[in-house]
Coordinates of C-alpha atoms in Angstrom, one line a residue:
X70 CA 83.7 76.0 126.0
X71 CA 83.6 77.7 129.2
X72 CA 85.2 81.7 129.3
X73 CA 88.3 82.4 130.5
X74 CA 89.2 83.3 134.1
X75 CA 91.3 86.4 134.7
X76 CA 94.2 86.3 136.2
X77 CA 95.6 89.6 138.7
X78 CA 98.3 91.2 137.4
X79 CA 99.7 91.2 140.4
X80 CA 101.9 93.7 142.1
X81 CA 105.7 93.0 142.1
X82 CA 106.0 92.2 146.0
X83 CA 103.3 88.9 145.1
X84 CA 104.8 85.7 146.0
X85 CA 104.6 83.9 142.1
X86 CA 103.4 80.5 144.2
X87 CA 100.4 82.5 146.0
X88 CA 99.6 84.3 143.0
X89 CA 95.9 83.0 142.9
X90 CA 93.8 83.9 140.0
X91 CA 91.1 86.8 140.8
X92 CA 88.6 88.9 138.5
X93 CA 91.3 92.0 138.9
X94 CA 93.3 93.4 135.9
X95 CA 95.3 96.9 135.7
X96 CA 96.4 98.4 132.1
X97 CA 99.4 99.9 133.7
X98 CA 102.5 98.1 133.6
X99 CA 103.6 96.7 136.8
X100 CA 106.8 96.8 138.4
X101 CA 108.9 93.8 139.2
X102 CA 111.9 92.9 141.7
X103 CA 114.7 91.9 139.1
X104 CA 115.5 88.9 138.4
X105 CA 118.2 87.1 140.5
X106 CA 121.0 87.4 137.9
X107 CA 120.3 91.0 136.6
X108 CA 122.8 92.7 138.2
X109 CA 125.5 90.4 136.8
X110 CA 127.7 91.7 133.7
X111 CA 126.8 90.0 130.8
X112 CA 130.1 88.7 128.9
X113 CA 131.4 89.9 125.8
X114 CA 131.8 88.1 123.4
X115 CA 135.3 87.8 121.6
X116 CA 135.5 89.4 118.3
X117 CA 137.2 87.1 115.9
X118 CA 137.8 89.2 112.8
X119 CA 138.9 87.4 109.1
X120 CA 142.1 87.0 107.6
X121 CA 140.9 87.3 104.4
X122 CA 140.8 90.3 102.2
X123 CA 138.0 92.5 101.7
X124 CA 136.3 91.4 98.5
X125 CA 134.5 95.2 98.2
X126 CA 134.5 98.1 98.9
X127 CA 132.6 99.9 101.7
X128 CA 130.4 102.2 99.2
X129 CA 129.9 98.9 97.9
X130 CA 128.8 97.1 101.1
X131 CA 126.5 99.8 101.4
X132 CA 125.0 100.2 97.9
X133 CA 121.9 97.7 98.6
X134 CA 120.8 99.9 101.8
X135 CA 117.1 101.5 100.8
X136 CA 117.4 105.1 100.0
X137 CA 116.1 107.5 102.7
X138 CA 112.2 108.1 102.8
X139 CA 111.4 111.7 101.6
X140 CA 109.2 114.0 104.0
X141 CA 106.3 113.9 102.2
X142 CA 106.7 109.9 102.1
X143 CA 107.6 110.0 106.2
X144 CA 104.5 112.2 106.7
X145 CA 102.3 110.2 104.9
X146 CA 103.2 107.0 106.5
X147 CA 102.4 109.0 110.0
X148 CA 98.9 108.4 109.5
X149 CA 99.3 104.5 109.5
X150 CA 99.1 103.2 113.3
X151 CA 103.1 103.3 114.4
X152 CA 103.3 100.2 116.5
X153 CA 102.1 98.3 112.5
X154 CA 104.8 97.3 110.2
X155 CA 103.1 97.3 107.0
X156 CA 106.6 97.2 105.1
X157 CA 105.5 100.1 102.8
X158 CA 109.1 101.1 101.5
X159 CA 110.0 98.1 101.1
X160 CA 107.0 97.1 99.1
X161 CA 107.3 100.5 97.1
X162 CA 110.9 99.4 95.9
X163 CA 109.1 96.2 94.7
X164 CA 107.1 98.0 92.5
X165 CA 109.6 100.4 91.4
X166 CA 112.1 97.7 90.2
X167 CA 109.8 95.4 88.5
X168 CA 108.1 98.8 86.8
X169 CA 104.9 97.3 88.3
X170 CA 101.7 98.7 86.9
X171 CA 98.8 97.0 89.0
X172 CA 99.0 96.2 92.2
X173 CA 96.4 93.9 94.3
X174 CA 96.4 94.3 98.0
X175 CA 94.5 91.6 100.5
X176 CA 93.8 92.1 104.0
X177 CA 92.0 89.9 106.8
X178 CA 88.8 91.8 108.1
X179 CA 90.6 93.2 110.8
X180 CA 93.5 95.7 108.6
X181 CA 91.0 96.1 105.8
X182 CA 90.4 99.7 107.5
X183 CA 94.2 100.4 106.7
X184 CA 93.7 99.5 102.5
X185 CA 92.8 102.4 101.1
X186 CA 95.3 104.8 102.7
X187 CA 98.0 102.3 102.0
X188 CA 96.8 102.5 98.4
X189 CA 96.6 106.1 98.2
X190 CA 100.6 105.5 99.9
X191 CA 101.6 103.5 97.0
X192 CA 99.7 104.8 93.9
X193 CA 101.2 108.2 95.0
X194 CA 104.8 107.8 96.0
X195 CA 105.5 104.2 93.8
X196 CA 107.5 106.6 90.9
X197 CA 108.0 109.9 93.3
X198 CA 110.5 112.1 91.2
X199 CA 110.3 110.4 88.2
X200 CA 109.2 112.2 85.1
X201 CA 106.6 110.6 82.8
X202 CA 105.8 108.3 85.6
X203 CA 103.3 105.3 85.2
X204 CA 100.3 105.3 86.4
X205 CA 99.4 103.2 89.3
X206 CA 96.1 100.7 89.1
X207 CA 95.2 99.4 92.7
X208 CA 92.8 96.6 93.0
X209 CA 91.8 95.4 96.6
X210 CA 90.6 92.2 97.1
X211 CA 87.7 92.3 99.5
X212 CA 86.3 88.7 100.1
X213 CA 87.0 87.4 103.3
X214 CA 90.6 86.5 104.3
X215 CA 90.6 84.1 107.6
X216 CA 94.3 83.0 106.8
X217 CA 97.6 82.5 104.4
X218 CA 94.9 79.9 103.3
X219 CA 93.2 82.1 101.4
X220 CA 95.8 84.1 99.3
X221 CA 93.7 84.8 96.3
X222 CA 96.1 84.3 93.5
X223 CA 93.9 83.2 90.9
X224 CA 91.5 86.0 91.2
X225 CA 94.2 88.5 91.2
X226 CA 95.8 86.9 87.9
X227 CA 92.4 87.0 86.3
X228 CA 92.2 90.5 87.3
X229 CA 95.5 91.3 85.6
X230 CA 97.6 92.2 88.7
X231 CA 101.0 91.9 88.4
X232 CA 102.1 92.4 92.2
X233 CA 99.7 90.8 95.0
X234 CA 100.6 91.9 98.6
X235 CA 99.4 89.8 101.0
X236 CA 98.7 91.4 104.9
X237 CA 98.7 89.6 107.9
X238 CA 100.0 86.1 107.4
X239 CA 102.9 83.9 106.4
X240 CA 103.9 82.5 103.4
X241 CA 102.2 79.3 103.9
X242 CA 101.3 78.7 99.9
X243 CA 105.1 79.0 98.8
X244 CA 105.9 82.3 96.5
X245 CA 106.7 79.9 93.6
X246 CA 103.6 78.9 93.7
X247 CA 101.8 82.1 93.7
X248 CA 103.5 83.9 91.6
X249 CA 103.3 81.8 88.4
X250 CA 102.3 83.3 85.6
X251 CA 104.2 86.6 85.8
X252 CA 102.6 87.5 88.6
X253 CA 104.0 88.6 91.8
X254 CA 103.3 87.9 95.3
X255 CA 104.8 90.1 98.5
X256 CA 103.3 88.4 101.9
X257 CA 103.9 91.3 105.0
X258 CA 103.4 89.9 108.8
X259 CA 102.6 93.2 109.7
X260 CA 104.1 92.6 112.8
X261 CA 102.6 94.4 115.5
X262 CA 105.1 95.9 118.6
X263 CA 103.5 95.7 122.1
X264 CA 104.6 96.0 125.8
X265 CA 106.7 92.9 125.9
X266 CA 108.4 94.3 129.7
X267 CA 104.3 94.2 131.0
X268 CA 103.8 90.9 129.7
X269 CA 107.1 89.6 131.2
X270 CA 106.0 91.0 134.5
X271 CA 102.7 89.7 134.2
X272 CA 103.5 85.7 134.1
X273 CA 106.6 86.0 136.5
X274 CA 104.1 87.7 138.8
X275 CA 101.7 84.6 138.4
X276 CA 103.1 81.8 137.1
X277 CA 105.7 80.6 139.5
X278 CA 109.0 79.6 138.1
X279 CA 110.2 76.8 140.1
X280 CA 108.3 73.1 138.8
X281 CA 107.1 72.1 142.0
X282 CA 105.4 75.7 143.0
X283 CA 103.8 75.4 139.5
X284 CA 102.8 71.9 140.0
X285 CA 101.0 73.1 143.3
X286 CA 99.5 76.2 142.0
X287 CA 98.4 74.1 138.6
X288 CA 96.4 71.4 140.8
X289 CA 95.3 74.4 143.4
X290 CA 93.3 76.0 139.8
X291 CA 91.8 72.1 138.9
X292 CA 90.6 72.0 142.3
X293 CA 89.1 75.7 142.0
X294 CA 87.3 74.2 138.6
X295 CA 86.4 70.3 139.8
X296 CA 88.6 69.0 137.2
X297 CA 90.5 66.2 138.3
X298 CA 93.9 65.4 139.0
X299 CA 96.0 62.4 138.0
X300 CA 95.1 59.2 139.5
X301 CA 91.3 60.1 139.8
X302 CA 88.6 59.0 138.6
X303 CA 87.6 61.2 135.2
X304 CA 83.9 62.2 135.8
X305 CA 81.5 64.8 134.1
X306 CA 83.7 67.0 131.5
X307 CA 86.7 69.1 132.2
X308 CA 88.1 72.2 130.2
X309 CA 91.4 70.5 130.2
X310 CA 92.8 67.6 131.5
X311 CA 95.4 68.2 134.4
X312 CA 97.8 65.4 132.8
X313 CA 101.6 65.6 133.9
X314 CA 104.2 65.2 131.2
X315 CA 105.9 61.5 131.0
X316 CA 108.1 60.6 133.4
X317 CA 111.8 60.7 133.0
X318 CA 114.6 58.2 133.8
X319 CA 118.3 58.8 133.8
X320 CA 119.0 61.7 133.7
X321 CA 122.1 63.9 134.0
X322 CA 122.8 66.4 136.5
X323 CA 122.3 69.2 134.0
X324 CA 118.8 67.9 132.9
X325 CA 117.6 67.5 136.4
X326 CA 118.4 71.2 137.1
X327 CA 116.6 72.0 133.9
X328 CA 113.9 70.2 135.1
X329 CA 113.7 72.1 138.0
X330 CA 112.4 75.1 136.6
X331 CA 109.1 75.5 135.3
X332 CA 109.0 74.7 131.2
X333 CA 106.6 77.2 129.2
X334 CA 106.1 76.5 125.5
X335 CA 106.1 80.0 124.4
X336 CA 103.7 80.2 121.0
X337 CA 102.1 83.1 118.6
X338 CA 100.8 84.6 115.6
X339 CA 103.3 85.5 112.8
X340 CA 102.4 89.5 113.8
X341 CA 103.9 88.9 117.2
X342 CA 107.0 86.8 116.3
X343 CA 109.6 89.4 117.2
X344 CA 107.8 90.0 120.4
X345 CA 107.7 86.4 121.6
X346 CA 111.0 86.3 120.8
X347 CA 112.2 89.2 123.2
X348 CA 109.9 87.7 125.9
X349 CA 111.6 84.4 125.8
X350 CA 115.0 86.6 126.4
X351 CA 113.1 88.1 129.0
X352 CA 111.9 85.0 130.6
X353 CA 115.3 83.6 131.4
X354 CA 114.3 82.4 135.0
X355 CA 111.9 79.8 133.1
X356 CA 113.0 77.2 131.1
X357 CA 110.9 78.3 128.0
X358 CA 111.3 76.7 124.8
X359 CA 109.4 77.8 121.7
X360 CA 108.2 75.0 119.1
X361 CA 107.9 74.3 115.9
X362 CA 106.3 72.9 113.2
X363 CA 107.9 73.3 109.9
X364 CA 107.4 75.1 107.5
X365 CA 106.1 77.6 110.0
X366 CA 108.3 79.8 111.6
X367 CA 109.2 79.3 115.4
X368 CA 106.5 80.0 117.7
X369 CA 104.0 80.4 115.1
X370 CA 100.9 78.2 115.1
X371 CA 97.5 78.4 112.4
X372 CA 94.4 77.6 113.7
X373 CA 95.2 74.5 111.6
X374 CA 98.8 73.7 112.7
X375 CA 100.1 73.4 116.0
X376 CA 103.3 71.4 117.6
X377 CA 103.0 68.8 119.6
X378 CA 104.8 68.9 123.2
X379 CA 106.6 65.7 124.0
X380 CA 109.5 63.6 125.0
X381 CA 109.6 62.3 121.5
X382 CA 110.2 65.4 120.2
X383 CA 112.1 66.8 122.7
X384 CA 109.8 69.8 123.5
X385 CA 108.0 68.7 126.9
X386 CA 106.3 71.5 128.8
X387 CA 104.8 72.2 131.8
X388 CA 102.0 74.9 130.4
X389 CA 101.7 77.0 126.8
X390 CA 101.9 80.3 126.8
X391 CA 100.3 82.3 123.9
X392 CA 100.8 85.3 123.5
X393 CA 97.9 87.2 121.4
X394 CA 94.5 87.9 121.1
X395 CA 91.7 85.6 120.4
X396 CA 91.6 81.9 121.3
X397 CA 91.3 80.5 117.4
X398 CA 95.0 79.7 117.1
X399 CA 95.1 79.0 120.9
X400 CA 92.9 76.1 120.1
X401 CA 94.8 74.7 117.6
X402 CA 97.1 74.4 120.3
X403 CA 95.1 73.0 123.0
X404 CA 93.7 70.3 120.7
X405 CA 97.0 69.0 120.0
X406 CA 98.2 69.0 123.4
X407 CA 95.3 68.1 125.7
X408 CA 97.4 67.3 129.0
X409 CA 99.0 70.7 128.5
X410 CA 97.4 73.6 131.1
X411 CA 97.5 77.2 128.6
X412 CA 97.6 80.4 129.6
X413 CA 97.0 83.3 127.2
X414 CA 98.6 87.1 127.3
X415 CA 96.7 89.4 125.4
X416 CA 98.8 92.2 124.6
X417 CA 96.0 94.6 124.0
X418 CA 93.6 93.8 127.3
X419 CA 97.1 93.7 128.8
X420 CA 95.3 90.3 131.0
X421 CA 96.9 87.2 131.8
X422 CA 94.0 84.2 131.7
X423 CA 93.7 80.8 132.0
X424 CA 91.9 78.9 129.2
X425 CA 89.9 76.1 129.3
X426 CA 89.0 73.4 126.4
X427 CA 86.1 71.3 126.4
X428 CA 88.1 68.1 125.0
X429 CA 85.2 64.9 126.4
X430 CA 82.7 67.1 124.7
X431 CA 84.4 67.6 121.6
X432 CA 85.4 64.5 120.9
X433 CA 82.3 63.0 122.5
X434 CA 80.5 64.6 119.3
X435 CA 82.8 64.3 116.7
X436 CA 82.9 60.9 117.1
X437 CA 78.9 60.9 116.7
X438 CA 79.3 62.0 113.4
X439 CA 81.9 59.8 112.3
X440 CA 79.8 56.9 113.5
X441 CA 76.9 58.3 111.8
X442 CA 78.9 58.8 108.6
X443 CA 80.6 55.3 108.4
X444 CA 76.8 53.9 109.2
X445 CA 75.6 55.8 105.8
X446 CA 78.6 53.2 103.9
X447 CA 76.8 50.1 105.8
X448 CA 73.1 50.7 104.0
X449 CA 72.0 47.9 102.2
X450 CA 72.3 48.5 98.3
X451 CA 69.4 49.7 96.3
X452 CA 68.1 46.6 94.8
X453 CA 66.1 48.2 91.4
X454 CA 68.5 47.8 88.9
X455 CA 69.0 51.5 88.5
X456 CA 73.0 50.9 89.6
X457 CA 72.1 54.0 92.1
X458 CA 74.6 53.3 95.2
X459 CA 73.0 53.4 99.0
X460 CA 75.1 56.5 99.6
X461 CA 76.3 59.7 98.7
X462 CA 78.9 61.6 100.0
X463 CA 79.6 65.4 98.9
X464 CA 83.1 66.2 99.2
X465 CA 83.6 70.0 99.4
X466 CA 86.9 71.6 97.7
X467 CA 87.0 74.9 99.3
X468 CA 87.7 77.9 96.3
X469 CA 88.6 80.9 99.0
X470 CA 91.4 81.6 97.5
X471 CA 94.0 78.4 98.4
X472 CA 92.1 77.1 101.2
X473 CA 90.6 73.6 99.2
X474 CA 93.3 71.0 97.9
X475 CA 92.7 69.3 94.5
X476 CA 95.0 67.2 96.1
X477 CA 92.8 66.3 99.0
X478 CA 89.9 65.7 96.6
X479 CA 91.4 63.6 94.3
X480 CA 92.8 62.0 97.2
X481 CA 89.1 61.1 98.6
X482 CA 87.7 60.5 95.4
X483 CA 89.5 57.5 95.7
X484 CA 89.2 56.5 99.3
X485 CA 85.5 56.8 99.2
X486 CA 84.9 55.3 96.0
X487 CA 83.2 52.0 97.2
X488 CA 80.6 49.6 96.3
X489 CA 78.1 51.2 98.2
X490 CA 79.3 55.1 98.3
X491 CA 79.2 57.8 95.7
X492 CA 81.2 60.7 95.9
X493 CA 80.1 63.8 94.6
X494 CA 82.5 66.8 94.4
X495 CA 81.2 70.5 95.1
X496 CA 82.7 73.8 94.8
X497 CA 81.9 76.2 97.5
X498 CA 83.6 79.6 98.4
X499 CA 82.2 79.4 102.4
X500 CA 80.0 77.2 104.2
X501 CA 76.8 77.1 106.3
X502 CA 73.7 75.4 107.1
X503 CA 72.0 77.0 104.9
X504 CA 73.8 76.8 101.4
X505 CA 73.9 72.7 102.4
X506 CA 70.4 72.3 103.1
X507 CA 69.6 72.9 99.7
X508 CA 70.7 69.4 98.8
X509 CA 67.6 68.5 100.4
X510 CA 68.9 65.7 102.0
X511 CA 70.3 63.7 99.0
X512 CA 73.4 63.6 100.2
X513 CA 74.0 61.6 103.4
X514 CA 77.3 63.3 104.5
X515 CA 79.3 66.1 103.7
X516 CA 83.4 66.5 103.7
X517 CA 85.2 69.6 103.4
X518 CA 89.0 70.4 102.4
X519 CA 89.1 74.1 103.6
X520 CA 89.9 73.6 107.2
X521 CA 89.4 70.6 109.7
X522 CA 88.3 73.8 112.6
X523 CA 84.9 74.0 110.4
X524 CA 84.4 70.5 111.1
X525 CA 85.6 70.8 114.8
X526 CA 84.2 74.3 116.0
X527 CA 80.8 74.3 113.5
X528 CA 79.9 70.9 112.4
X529 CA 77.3 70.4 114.9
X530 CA 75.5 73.1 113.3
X531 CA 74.7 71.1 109.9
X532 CA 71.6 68.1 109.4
X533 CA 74.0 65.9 107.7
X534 CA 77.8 65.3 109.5
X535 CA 80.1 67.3 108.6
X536 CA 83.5 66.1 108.1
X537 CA 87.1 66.7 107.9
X538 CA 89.4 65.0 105.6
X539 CA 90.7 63.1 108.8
X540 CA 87.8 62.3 110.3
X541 CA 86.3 61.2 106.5
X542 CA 89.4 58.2 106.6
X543 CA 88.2 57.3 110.3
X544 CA 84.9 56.6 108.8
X545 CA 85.5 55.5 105.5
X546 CA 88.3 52.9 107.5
X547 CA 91.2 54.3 105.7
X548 CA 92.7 54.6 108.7
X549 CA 91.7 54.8 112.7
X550 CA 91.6 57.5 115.4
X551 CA 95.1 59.2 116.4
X552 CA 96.2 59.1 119.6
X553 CA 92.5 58.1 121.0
X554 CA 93.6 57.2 124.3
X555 CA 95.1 60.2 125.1
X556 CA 91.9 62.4 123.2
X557 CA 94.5 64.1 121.3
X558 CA 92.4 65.8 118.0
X559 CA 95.7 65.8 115.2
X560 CA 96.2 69.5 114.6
X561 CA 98.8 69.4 111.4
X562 CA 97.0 70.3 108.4
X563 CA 100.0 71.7 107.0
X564 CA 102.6 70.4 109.1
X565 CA 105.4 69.4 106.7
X566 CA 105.5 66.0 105.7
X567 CA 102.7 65.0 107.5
X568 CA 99.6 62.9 105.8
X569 CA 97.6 65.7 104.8
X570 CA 100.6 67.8 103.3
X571 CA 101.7 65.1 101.3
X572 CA 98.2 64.3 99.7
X573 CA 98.0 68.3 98.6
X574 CA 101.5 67.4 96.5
X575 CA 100.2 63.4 95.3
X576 CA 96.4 63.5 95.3
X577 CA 96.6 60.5 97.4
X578 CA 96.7 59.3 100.9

């Protein structure tokens, strides 16, 4: 995967459609021209009150409002960072009024800094002013978190937790589920507030809002990088395809005008939710739209779990905008919309960039070790009468925290059963080279629930190929390649009611 090229945040007199990307990037927040229809009055909206009689009282409408923090509490809480919602009030009520004795707190890598002041926070102030108070037991979980994935329930039940609080993700494993056995389970986004106004200056200083201008400045950056544009010959291997949506027929005058204006799918992490949300306000001169793909919220994309941008589903764009840092979830994106040009706003860098994706070569090797996998099923069968089958095919059920499915394993316990094909399951907290090569080459090929990115980003790295539960039915002929003329690599591991998230519920495909 090539690196990103920076984009200048340009100064506010920059024509969007010259705005040409250059190895320049200020940290100040630039001023903009505003926008056309800024100094029109926005219209109020008509107040239409109820006929119907108040059913309470106002001390009543007020009586669920969360007492106010005391001054030791308020001082205590200055030493978190301020621009970090890590919901500590309201996660001290939870404890106060289930009389919670033990509490378990997990953090990704990157907030694990932040665990043992909040514990001190919540150990000290759980039963403030009460006399005779409980004591508070604080347990912090400290394997590795990479996602809601890996909410480590059954660890913290063994443990004898009664409250796990979860940092950094969405409830993607479903609080019913978690919390069985008496246990409770609090997921906080910790939603993280940022310079939305420098980000909204940034693209409209770039990224030109008219179609057409985009259209131009999009094939003026292929030309910059040799990839091609539609209607040429593909040659050699391009970070991204230059691919224009489909083609439209019919339409009104209203969607014409829409269509005008250049479409940006606007997408995120869970901790920047409330900021995409103001910058799609802000963005009014674009027509953004910001997907979804249930049960996530809007916006929000896993490294797993992306939507899909088309006419089908009524959410065509001309380019993705993410807004965050890293390229992980980004990805997820890009592989599920290959024709799509993305751009990515870090809010911390404060840079714009373009970002590239090495699609020919991906596929180009993933399709290696499907090949090589369905060739393992083709052996000839061992002839000594021992029964022993020609192959054997470890299938991995991840145990960090939620990431495997026994759904998924049962499901290819059954799909790979064959004449000629053993499968073998293994139990494995975290994968690498290493820990497999102590099979010693016994087993021909390897597939893994956790995460179909292992297989994606890493599985070059293994002897043996490395496969994801999709790629395992492409080889095992369960089922062929998704959309393989378009390249596009199916990103919806937990994308409701797709394949995948109805084997976790049937163990079957």
């Amino acid at each position: 995967m090539s690196a990103p090229s920076a984009i200048s945040e340009a100064s506010a007199s920059t024509s969007p459609s010259s705005a040409i990307p250059i190895a320049i990037e200020t940290t100040t927040a630039i001023s903009a021209p505003p926008s056309a229809d800024a100094s029109k009055p926005k219209k109020r909206k008509k107040f239409v009150g109820s006929t119907k009689k108040p059913t309470s009282t106002a001390h009543a409408s007020t009586s669920h409002l969360p007492p106010p923090l005391s001054p030791a509490l308020t001082a205590a809480l200055g030493v978190l960072p301020s621009n970090y919602t890590f919901e500590v009030p309201k996660t001290l009520a939870m404890i106060k009024q289930h009389r919670i004795h033990t509490v378990g707190l997990q953090m990704p890598e990157g907030l694990q800094m932040y665990a043992c002041v909040i514990g001190d926070i919540l150990t000290q102030f759980a039963y403030e002013g009460e006399e005779n108070a409980p004591d508070i037991e604080l347990v912090i979980l400290g394997d590795v978190t990479y996602g809601a994935c890996c909410v480590d329930d059954y660890t913290a039940r063994a443990l004898g937790v009664e409250l796990l609080v979860h940092y950094g993700h969405s409830c993607l494993v479903p609080m019913s589920t978690t919390s069985a056995g008496g246990m409770r389970t609090l997921y906080v986004f910790v939603e993280i507030g940022i310079d939305v106004r420098h980000a909204e200056q940034t693209v409209r200083a770039n990224l030109p809002n008219m179609r057409t201008q985009f259209d131009d400045f999009i094939d003026d950056l292929a030309r910059q990088d040799g990839v091609v544009s539609p209607g040429d010959k593909l040659g050699g291997r391009g970070r991204w395809l230059a691919i224009r949506g489909e083609a439209t027929t019919d339409v009104s005058a209203e969607e014409k005008q829409q269509e005008e204006h250049t479409r940006l799918a606007l997408v995120s992490t869970i901790q920047f939710a409330t900021a995409l949300s103001d910058l799609r306000e802000a963005l009014s001169e674009y027509g953004t739209l910001v997907p979804r793909s249930h049960p996530l919220s809007p916006g929000e994309i896993l490294g797993c779990t992306a939507p899909t941008l088309s006419l089908a589903s009524g959410e065509r764009a001309d380019a993705i905008l993410y807004l965050g840092d890293g390229r992980f979830h980004l990805e997820a994106m890009m592989l599920a919309n290959p024709g799509v040009p993305a751009f990515r706003y870090d809010p911390y860098s404060k840079k714009l960039t373009r970002e590239g994706y090495d699609h020919l070569g991906m596929r180009e090797f993933r399709r290696k070790a499907v090949e090589t996998a369905a060739g393992s099923l083709k052996k000839p069968a061992v002839q000594d009468g021992s029964g022993k089958k020609s192959a054997a095919w470890g299938l991995i059920l991840g145990t960090l925290g939620r990431q495997g499915s026994t759904g998924h394993l049962y499901a290819l316990m059954r799909s790979t059963a064959s004449a000629t094909c053993q499968p073998i399951p293994i139990l494995l907290s975290e994968l690498s080279p290493s820990k497999l090569k102590l099979f010693n080459g016994h087993l021909d090929v390897f597939v893994q629930t956790s995460c179909p990115r292992l297989s994606v980003d890493w599985g070059g790295a293994f002897e043996q190929p490395l496969l994801s539960v999709y790629e395992a039915g492409v080889a095992s002929g369960a089922w062929g390649w998704q959309d393989e003329e378009i390249g596009k690599h199916p990103m919806d591991f937990y994308k409701r009611g797709s394949r995948w998230a109805e084997a976790r519920a049937k163990g079957q495909f």
